C-alpha positions as a Markdown table, in Angstrom:
| # | Residue | x | y | z |
|---|---|---|---|---|
| 1 | Met | -0.1 | -0.1 | -0.1 |
| 2 | Asn | 1.4 | 3.2 | -0.9 |
| 3 | Ile | 1.2 | 6.4 | 1.6 |
| 4 | Tyr | -1.6 | 7.9 | -0.1 |
| 5 | Asp | -3.9 | 4.9 | 0.1 |
| 6 | Leu | -3.1 | 5.1 | 3.6 |
| 7 | Ile | -3.7 | 8.4 | 4.6 |
| 8 | Glu | -7.0 | 8.2 | 2.9 |
| 9 | Gln | -7.7 | 4.8 | 4.8 |
| 10 | Leu | -6.9 | 6.9 | 7.9 |
| 11 | Arg | -8.9 | 10.0 | 7.1 |
| 12 | Ala | -11.8 | 7.8 | 6.9 |
| 13 | Asp | -12.0 | 7.5 | 10.7 |
| 14 | Pro | -14.0 | 10.2 | 12.1 |
| 15 | Asp | -12.1 | 10.5 | 15.3 |
| 16 | Leu | -8.8 | 10.7 | 13.4 |
| 17 | Ala | -9.6 | 12.4 | 10.4 |
| 18 | Pro | -9.8 | 16.3 | 12.0 |
| 19 | Lys | -6.3 | 15.8 | 13.6 |
| 20 | Ile | -4.6 | 14.9 | 10.1 |
| 21 | Arg | -2.8 | 17.7 | 8.8 |
| 22 | Thr | -1.1 | 18.4 | 5.3 |
| 23 | Thr | 1.4 | 21.1 | 5.0 |
| 24 | Thr | 4.3 | 22.4 | 2.9 |
| 25 | His | 7.9 | 23.0 | 4.3 |
| 26 | Ala | 10.6 | 25.1 | 2.2 |
| 27 | Lys | 14.0 | 23.7 | 1.4 |
| 28 | Gly | 16.2 | 24.2 | 4.4 |
| 29 | Ser | 13.2 | 24.2 | 7.0 |
| 30 | Gln | 12.9 | 21.7 | 10.0 |
| 31 | Ile | 10.1 | 19.5 | 10.2 |
| 32 | Ile | 11.2 | 18.5 | 13.6 |
| 33 | Lys | 14.0 | 20.3 | 15.5 |
| 34 | Gln | 16.1 | 18.7 | 17.8 |
| 35 | Gly | 15.4 | 18.8 | 21.3 |
| 36 | Glu | 11.3 | 19.3 | 20.2 |
| 37 | Val | 8.8 | 16.9 | 21.1 |
| 38 | Cys | 6.5 | 16.0 | 18.0 |
| 39 | Gly | 4.3 | 13.1 | 18.5 |
| 40 | Asp | 3.2 | 12.7 | 14.9 |
| 41 | Val | 3.9 | 10.2 | 12.2 |
| 42 | Ile | 4.9 | 12.0 | 9.3 |
| 43 | Phe | 3.9 | 11.0 | 5.8 |
| 44 | Leu | 6.5 | 12.3 | 3.2 |
| 45 | Arg | 4.2 | 13.2 | 0.0 |
| 46 | Lys | 7.1 | 15.0 | -2.0 |
| 47 | Gly | 10.3 | 15.8 | -1.5 |
| 48 | Leu | 13.7 | 14.9 | -0.1 |
| 49 | Ala | 14.3 | 15.0 | 3.7 |
| 50 | Gln | 17.3 | 13.8 | 6.3 |
| 51 | Met | 17.2 | 13.1 | 9.8 |
| 52 | Ser | 20.4 | 14.3 | 11.7 |
| 53 | Tyr | 22.2 | 14.9 | 14.8 |
| 54 | Val | 24.0 | 17.9 | 16.0 |
| 55 | Thr | 26.8 | 17.3 | 18.3 |
| 56 | Phe | 27.6 | 19.4 | 21.3 |
| 57 | Glu | 30.5 | 20.8 | 19.1 |
| 58 | Gly | 27.9 | 21.9 | 16.3 |
| 59 | Lys | 29.1 | 18.8 | 14.2 |
| 60 | Glu | 26.1 | 17.3 | 12.1 |
| 61 | Trp | 25.9 | 13.5 | 11.5 |
| 62 | Ile | 23.1 | 12.4 | 9.2 |
| 63 | Lys | 20.8 | 9.3 | 10.4 |
| 64 | Ser | 19.0 | 8.7 | 7.3 |
| 65 | Phe | 17.4 | 10.1 | 4.4 |
| 66 | Phe | 13.9 | 9.8 | 3.2 |
| 67 | Ala | 12.2 | 10.4 | -0.2 |
| 68 | Glu | 8.6 | 10.7 | -1.3 |
| 69 | Asn | 6.4 | 8.1 | -0.3 |
| 70 | Ala | 8.0 | 7.6 | 3.1 |
| 71 | Ile | 7.1 | 7.4 | 6.8 |
| 72 | Met | 9.2 | 9.4 | 9.3 |
| 73 | Gly | 8.9 | 10.3 | 13.0 |
| 74 | Ala | 10.9 | 10.5 | 16.2 |
| 75 | Arg | 10.0 | 7.2 | 18.4 |
| 76 | Arg | 11.2 | 8.7 | 21.4 |
| 77 | Cys | 8.5 | 11.7 | 20.9 |
| 78 | Gln | 5.5 | 9.3 | 20.0 |
| 79 | Ile | 6.1 | 6.6 | 22.8 |
| 80 | Leu | 7.6 | 8.6 | 25.6 |
| 81 | Gly | 6.7 | 12.0 | 24.7 |
| 82 | Glu | 10.2 | 13.0 | 25.3 |
| 83 | Pro | 12.3 | 15.6 | 23.1 |
| 84 | Ser | 13.8 | 14.0 | 19.7 |
| 85 | His | 17.4 | 13.5 | 19.7 |
| 86 | Phe | 17.6 | 14.3 | 15.9 |
| 87 | Ala | 16.1 | 17.0 | 13.4 |
| 88 | Ile | 14.2 | 16.3 | 10.3 |
| 89 | Thr | 15.4 | 18.8 | 7.8 |
| 90 | Cys | 13.9 | 19.2 | 3.8 |
| 91 | Leu | 16.9 | 19.1 | 1.7 |
| 92 | Glu | 14.1 | 20.0 | -1.0 |
| 93 | Asp | 10.8 | 21.6 | -0.8 |
| 94 | Cys | 8.4 | 19.0 | 0.8 |
| 95 | Glu | 4.8 | 18.2 | 1.3 |
| 96 | Ile | 4.0 | 16.2 | 4.2 |
| 97 | Thr | 0.8 | 14.7 | 6.2 |
| 98 | Ser | 1.1 | 14.4 | 9.9 |
| 99 | Val | -1.1 | 12.0 | 12.1 |
| 100 | Pro | -1.1 | 12.0 | 15.9 |
| 101 | Tyr | 0.9 | 8.8 | 16.8 |
| 102 | Asp | -1.8 | 8.0 | 19.9 |
| 103 | Gly | -4.8 | 8.3 | 17.4 |
| 104 | Leu | -3.0 | 6.2 | 14.8 |
| 105 | Arg | -2.2 | 3.7 | 17.3 |
| 106 | Lys | -5.8 | 3.5 | 18.8 |
| 107 | Leu | -7.2 | 2.9 | 15.2 |
| 108 | Ala | -4.5 | 0.2 | 14.6 |
| 109 | Ala | -5.9 | -1.6 | 17.8 |
| 110 | Arg | -9.5 | -1.7 | 16.2 |
| 111 | Ser | -8.5 | -2.7 | 12.5 |
| 112 | Pro | -6.2 | -5.5 | 11.8 |
| 113 | Asp | -5.5 | -4.6 | 8.0 |
| 114 | Leu | -3.9 | -1.7 | 9.8 |
| 115 | Met | -2.1 | -3.3 | 12.7 |
| 116 | Ala | -0.6 | -5.8 | 10.0 |
| 117 | Ile | 0.4 | -2.6 | 7.7 |
| 118 | Phe | 2.3 | -1.0 | 10.8 |
| 119 | Phe | 3.6 | -4.2 | 12.2 |
| 120 | Asp | 5.4 | -4.7 | 8.4 |
| 121 | Phe | 6.5 | -1.2 | 8.9 |
| 122 | Asn | 8.3 | -1.8 | 12.2 |
| 123 | Glu | 9.8 | -4.9 | 10.9 |
| 124 | Gln | 11.3 | -3.1 | 8.1 |
| 125 | Val | 12.6 | -0.2 | 10.3 |
| 126 | Ser | 14.4 | -2.7 | 12.8 |
| 127 | Met | 16.1 | -4.4 | 9.8 |
| 128 | Arg | 17.2 | -1.2 | 8.4 |
| 129 | Lys | 18.6 | -0.1 | 11.5 |
| 130 | Glu | 20.1 | -3.4 | 12.2 |
| 131 | Lys | 21.8 | -3.1 | 9.0 |
| 132 | Arg | 23.0 | 0.2 | 9.4 |
| 133 | Glu | 24.7 | -0.8 | 12.8 |
| 134 | Tyr | 26.4 | -3.5 | 11.2 |
| 135 | Glu | 27.8 | -1.6 | 8.5 |
| 136 | Phe | 29.2 | 1.2 | 10.8 |
| 137 | Leu | 30.6 | -1.5 | 13.2 |
| 138 | Cys | 31.9 | -4.0 | 10.8 |
| 139 | Leu | 32.5 | -2.6 | 7.3 |
| 140 | Ser | 35.4 | -0.1 | 6.1 |
| 141 | Ala | 34.1 | 3.1 | 4.6 |
| 142 | Gln | 34.9 | 2.3 | 1.3 |
| 143 | Asp | 32.4 | -0.5 | 1.7 |
| 144 | Arg | 29.8 | 1.6 | 3.6 |
| 145 | Tyr | 30.0 | 4.1 | 0.5 |
| 146 | Gln | 29.9 | 1.4 | -2.3 |
| 147 | Gly | 26.8 | -0.1 | -0.1 |
| 148 | Phe | 25.2 | 3.3 | 0.0 |
| 149 | Leu | 25.5 | 4.0 | -3.8 |
| 150 | Glu | 23.3 | 0.4 | -4.0 |
| 151 | Asp | 21.1 | 1.1 | -1.8 |
| 152 | Tyr | 20.3 | 5.1 | -2.3 |
| 153 | Ala | 20.8 | 4.7 | -6.1 |
| 154 | His | 17.4 | 6.6 | -6.8 |
| 155 | Ile | 18.5 | 9.3 | -4.5 |
| 156 | Val | 22.3 | 9.7 | -4.9 |
| 157 | Pro | 21.6 | 12.2 | -8.0 |
| 158 | Arg | 20.1 | 14.3 | -5.2 |
| 159 | Leu | 22.6 | 14.8 | -2.6 |
| 160 | Thr | 25.7 | 16.5 | -2.2 |
| 161 | Gln | 28.9 | 14.7 | -1.4 |
| 162 | Ala | 29.1 | 16.2 | 2.1 |
| 163 | Gln | 25.5 | 14.6 | 2.7 |
| 164 | Ile | 26.8 | 11.3 | 1.6 |
| 165 | Ala | 30.0 | 11.7 | 3.4 |
| 166 | Ser | 28.1 | 12.6 | 6.6 |
| 167 | Phe | 25.7 | 9.5 | 6.4 |
| 168 | Ile | 28.5 | 7.2 | 6.1 |
| 169 | Gly | 30.6 | 8.7 | 9.1 |
| 170 | Ile | 33.4 | 10.4 | 7.2 |
| 171 | Thr | 34.5 | 13.9 | 6.3 |
| 172 | Pro | 33.8 | 14.9 | 2.6 |
| 173 | Ile | 37.8 | 14.6 | 2.3 |
| 174 | Ala | 37.7 | 11.3 | 3.1 |
| 175 | Leu | 35.0 | 10.8 | 0.5 |
| 176 | Ser | 37.0 | 12.4 | -2.1 |
| 177 | Arg | 40.1 | 10.2 | -1.5 |
| 178 | Ile | 37.7 | 7.0 | -1.6 |
| 179 | Arg | 36.1 | 8.1 | -4.5 |
| 180 | Lys | 39.4 | 8.8 | -6.4 |
| 181 | Arg | 40.5 | 5.5 | -5.2 |
| 182 | Ile | 37.5 | 3.7 | -6.7 |
| 183 | Asn | 37.9 | 5.6 | -10.0 |
| 184 | Gln | 41.6 | 4.6 | -10.4 |
| 185 | Ala | 40.9 | 1.0 | -9.6 |
| 186 | Glu | 38.1 | 1.0 | -12.2 |
| 187 | Ser | 40.2 | 2.5 | -14.7 |
| 188 | Arg | 42.8 | -0.1 | -14.6 |
| 189 | Gly | 40.1 | -2.7 | -14.5 |
| 190 | Val | 40.3 | -3.8 | -10.9 |
| 191 | Val | 36.9 | -3.8 | -9.3 |
| 192 | Gly | 36.4 | -3.4 | -5.2 |
| 193 | Ala | 40.0 | -2.3 | -4.4 |
| 194 | Gln | 40.4 | -1.2 | -1.2 |
């Protein structure tokens, strides 16, 4: 089910419908600010966004990217009502639909079909997090970069090299060196040179 169908299914509930909001956000604006409480489930209808942490030193690390037809949110806010540890920032103009998590949860408790959708969604999120942890703990920066190019091929042209470097946990200079090494290896006919 795509998010448009899911949103329409949610709008059919008379208790939840008045609480569902569709808004637009300009490139560079934040949908959720780090330290803010936002208990909504956010459906990204159009655009590209990133989740990122800013350290006490002011350094930004990108947690994940989301393109149209994605679902976002801060579980810490939704479940515990506590401030988000990360921000969600628009990398392009975005259109989102926000649904209160508590209302969505109540509706899912009454609807086996909706519960199955969100159970599947939670499984996908868990697998994505497990994969990302594995990559950071077990793979080289070059392997993380090459995996990123495969997994995110659909949005790579929409990202800067600095954003990609931040996502894989290295500096833009280190990414430039990796890209140069890969290009040199490919020009010599060597695949996957480290």
